[in-house]
XYZ file of C-alpha atoms in Angstrom:
299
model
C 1.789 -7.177 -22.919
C -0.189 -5.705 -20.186
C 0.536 -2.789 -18.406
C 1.517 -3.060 -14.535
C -0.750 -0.931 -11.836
C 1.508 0.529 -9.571
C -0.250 2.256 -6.484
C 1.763 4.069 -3.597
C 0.140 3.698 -0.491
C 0.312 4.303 3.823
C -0.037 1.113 6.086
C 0.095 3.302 9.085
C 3.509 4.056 9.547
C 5.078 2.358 6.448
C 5.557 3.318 2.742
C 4.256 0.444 0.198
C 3.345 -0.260 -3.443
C 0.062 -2.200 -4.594
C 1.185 -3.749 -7.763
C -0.932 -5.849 -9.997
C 0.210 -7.329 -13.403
C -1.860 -9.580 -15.208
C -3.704 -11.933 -12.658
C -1.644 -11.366 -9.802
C -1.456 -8.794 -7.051
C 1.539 -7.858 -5.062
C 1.732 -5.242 -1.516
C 5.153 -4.920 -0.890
C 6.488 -2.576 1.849
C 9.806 -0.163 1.803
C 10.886 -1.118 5.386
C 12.304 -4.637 5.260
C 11.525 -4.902 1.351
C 8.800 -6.321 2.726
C 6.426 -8.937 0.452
C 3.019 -8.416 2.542
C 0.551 -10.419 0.591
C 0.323 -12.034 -2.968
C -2.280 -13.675 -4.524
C -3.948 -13.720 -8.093
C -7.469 -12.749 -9.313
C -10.366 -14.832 -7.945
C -8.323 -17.500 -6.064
C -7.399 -16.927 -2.080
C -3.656 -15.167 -1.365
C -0.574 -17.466 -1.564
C 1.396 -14.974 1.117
C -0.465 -14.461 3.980
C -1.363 -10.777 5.017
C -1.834 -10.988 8.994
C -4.957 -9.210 9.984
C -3.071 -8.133 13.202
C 0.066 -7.271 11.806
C 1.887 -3.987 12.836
C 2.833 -1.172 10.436
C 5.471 0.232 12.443
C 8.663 2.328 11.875
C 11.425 0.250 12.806
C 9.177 -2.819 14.130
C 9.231 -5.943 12.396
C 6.063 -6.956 10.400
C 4.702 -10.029 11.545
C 3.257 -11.205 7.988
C 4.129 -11.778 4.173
C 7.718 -12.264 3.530
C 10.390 -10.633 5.921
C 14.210 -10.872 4.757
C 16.136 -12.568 7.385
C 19.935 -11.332 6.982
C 22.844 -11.618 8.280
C 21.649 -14.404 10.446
C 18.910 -16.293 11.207
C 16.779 -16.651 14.355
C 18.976 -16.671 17.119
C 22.000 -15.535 16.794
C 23.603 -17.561 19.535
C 22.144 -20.312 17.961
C 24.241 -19.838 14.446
C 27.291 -21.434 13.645
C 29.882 -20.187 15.555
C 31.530 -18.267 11.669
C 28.117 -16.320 11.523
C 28.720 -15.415 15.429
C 32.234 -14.209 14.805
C 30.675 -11.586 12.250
C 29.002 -9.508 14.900
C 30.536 -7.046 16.904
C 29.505 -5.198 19.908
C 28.065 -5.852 23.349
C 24.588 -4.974 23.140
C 21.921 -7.793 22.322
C 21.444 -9.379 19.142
C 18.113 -8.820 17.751
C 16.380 -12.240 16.214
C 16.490 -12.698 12.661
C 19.177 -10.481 12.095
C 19.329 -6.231 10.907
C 17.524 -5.468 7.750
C 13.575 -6.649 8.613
C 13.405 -2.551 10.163
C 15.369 -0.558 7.931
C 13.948 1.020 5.058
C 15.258 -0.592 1.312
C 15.370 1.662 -1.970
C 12.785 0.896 -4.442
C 15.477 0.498 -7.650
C 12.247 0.264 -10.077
C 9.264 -1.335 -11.434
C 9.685 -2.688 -14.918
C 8.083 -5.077 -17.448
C 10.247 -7.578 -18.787
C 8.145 -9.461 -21.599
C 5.101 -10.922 -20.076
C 7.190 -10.387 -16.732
C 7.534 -7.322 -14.177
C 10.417 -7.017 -12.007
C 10.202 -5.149 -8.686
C 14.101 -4.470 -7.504
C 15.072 -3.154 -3.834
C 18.695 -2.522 -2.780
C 19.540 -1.940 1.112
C 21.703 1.732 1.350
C 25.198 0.441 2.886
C 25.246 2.549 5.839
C 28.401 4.694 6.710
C 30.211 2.911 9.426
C 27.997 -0.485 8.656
C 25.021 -2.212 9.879
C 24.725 -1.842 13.903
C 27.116 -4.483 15.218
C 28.056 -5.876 11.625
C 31.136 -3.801 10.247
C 31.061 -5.808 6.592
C 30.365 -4.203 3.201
C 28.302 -6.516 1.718
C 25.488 -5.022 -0.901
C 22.356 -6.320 -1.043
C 19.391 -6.599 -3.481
C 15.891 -8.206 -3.314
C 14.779 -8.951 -6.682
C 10.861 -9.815 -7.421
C 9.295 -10.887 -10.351
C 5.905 -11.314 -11.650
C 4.937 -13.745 -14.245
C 2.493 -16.705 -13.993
C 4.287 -17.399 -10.173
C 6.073 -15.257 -7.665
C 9.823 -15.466 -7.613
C 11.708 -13.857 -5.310
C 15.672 -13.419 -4.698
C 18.019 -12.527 -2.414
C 21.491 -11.404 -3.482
C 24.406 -10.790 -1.083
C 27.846 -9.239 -2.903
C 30.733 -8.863 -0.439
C 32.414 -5.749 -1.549
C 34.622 -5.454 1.222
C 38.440 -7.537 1.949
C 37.684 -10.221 4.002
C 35.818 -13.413 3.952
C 31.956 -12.816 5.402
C 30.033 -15.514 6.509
C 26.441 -15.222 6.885
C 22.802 -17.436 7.586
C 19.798 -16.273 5.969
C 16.472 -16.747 5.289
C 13.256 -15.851 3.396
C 10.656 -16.132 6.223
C 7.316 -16.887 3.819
C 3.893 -16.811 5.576
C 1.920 -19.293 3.465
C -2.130 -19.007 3.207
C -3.883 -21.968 4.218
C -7.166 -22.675 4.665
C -6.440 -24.663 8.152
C -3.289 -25.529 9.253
C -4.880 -28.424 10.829
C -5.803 -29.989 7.592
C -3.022 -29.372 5.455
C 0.090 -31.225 4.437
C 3.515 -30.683 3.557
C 5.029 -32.980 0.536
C 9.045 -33.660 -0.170
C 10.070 -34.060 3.152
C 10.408 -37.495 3.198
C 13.680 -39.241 4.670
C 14.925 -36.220 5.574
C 16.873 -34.963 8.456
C 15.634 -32.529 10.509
C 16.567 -30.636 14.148
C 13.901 -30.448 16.173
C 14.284 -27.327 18.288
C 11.267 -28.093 20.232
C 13.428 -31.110 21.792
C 16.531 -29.830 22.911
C 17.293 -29.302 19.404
C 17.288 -32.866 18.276
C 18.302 -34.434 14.832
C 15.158 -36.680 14.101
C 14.553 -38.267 10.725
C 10.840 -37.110 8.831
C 8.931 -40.191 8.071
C 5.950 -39.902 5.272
C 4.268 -36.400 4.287
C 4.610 -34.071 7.360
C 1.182 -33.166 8.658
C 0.834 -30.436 11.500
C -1.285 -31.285 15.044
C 1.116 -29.104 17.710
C 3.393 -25.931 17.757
C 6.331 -26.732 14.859
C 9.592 -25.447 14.684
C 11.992 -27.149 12.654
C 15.149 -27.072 10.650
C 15.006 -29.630 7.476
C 18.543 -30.144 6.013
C 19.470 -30.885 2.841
C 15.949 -30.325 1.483
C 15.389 -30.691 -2.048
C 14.579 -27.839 -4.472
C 10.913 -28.950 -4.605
C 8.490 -28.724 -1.331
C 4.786 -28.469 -1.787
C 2.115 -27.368 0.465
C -1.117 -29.818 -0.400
C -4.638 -27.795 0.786
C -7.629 -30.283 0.028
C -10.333 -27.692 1.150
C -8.432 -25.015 -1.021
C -8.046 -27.960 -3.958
C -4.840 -26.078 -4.651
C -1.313 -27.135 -4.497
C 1.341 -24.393 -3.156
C 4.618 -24.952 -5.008
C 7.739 -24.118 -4.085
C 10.729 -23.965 -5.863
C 14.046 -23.098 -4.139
C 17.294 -22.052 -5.468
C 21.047 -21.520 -3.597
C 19.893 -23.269 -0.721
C 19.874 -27.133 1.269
C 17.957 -26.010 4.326
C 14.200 -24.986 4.990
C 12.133 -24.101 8.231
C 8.798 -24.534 9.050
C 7.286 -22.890 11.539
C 3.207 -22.508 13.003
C 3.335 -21.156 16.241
C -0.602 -23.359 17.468
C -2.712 -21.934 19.865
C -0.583 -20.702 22.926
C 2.052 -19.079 21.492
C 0.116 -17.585 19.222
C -2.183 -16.225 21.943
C 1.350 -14.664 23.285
C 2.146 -12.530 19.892
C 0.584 -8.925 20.679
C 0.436 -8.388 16.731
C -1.568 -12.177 15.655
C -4.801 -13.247 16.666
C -5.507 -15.947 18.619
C -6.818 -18.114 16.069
C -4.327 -16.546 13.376
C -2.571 -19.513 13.340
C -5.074 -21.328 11.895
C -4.428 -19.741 8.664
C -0.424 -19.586 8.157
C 2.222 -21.845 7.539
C 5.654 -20.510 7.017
C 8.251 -22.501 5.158
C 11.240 -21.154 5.187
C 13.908 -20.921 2.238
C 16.889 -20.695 4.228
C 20.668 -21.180 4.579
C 21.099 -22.001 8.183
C 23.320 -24.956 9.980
C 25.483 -26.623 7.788
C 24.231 -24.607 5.034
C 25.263 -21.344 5.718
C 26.941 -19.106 3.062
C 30.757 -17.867 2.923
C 31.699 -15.298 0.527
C 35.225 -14.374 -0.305
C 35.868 -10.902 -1.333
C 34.400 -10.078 -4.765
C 32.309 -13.409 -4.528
C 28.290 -12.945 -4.334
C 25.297 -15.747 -3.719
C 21.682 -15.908 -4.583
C 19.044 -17.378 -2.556
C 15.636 -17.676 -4.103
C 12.421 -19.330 -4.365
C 9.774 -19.474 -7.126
C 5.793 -19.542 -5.671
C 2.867 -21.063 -7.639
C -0.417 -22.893 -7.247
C -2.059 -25.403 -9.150
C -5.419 -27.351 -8.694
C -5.296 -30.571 -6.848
């Protein structure tokens, strides 16, 4: 059983923990409970680490993993149960509240030939800004021959809390341009590029414009196929029917003050998500999981 490195270090502003166990290496940030990159000895990362992210207090990271929660995106765009949740007149920021605030680090621990990183968010007093609900929450990560990652929501308080969610992975590829997505075939998907259109996926989906779409009932398997890589990105999801993917191509990327222009030439983010149809209701006392296991294999 090796034993895990665990290195505290400063991006800038932020708090985070270089962590490497076995092959693999893992930067994971305080704010947000951030995954920033992960990859494993001698092959290229599996979460992409922007270049031009931003290490901020209280900004969003542009980069790795960032914990979408209590809603997704827009909120305006949610279900109208995930609207009803909020309170308050100011604007909604995107993705929802707990991408800025700084997570407790619960511990680092071997498990077998694993190692599990846990965060929990501190339950404000009063509640999140906006969100009055007492719902804990816990990011779990573990370490073994892939990268598994979960997202745990317990409602603690009295009334029924509905929520949308995500787990916003930045994928390295070598070129968007000449990779391809497998295990979307047949499936339904809203195109919010068209005036949010439901469009049916045809064949393996392969990426030549700006892509922003909402795949329902998506199976647990999705694979990202990168033929100058030779590798195969697997992903594995768990407590969840929906999945985004998102590159933003050349002009919107040029837009982002914290990418660079050709960054997105070398992400891909699919999404493990509960969003739509699929988003999650939990009764007092009741809790839900959302997760996804990453690996690679040779092609």
């Amino acid at each position: 059983m090796s034993t895990p490195n665990v290195e505290a270090v400063k991006l800038d502003e932020l708090n985070c923990w270089r962590i490497r166990h076995g092959q693999a290496e893992l930067l994971v940030a305080q704010q947000g409970a951030h995954i920033l990159s992960y990859q494993l000895a001698g092959e290229p990362p599996l979460i992409w680490l922007n270049d031009e992210a931003v290490f901020k207090t209280g900004k969003s990271i542009r980069a790795g993993v960032p914990v979408c929660w209590p809603w997704f995106g827009n909120l305006s765009r949610n279900p109208q149960s995930v609207q009803a949740m909020r309170v308050g007149n100011e604007p909604p920021t995107a993705h929802g509240l707990v991408r800025a605030m700084d997570w407790e680090l619960l511990g680092i621990e071997t498990e077998g030939d694993s190692l599990k990183v846990e965060f929990v968010l501190p339950y404000p007093e009063g509640g999140l800004p906006g969100w009055p609900h007492q719902v804990d929450l816990k990011l779990s990560i573990r370490l073994d021959e892939q990268l598994h990652i979960s997202l745990t929501s317990e409602n603690k308080g009295a009334e029924h809390v509905t929520i949308s969610q995500a787990l916003h992975s930045y994928f390295a590829v070598s070129d968007v341009r000449n990779v391809h997505v497998e295990g979307l075939d047949g499936l339904s998907y809203i195109e919010t590029l068209d005036d949010w259109k439901t469009v049916t996926q045809a064949g393996d989906l392969h990426f030549t414009g700006e892509t922003d779409r909402i795949y329902l009932n998506t199976p647990p398997k999705l694979s990202i196929v990168d033929p100058h890589w030779e590798r195969r990105i697997e992903l594995t999801s768990s407590g969840s029917r929906s999945a985004v993917i998102w590159n933003p191509w050349i002009d919107r990327a040029a837009a982002f003050s914290d990418m660079a222009d050709d960054g997105w030439q070398r992400m891909l983010c699919i999404e493990t998500a509960n969003v739509m149809g699929d988003v999650v209701t939990l009764a007092p006392g009741e809790s839900h999981t959302l997760g996804v296991s990453i690996g690679s294999k040779p092609l």
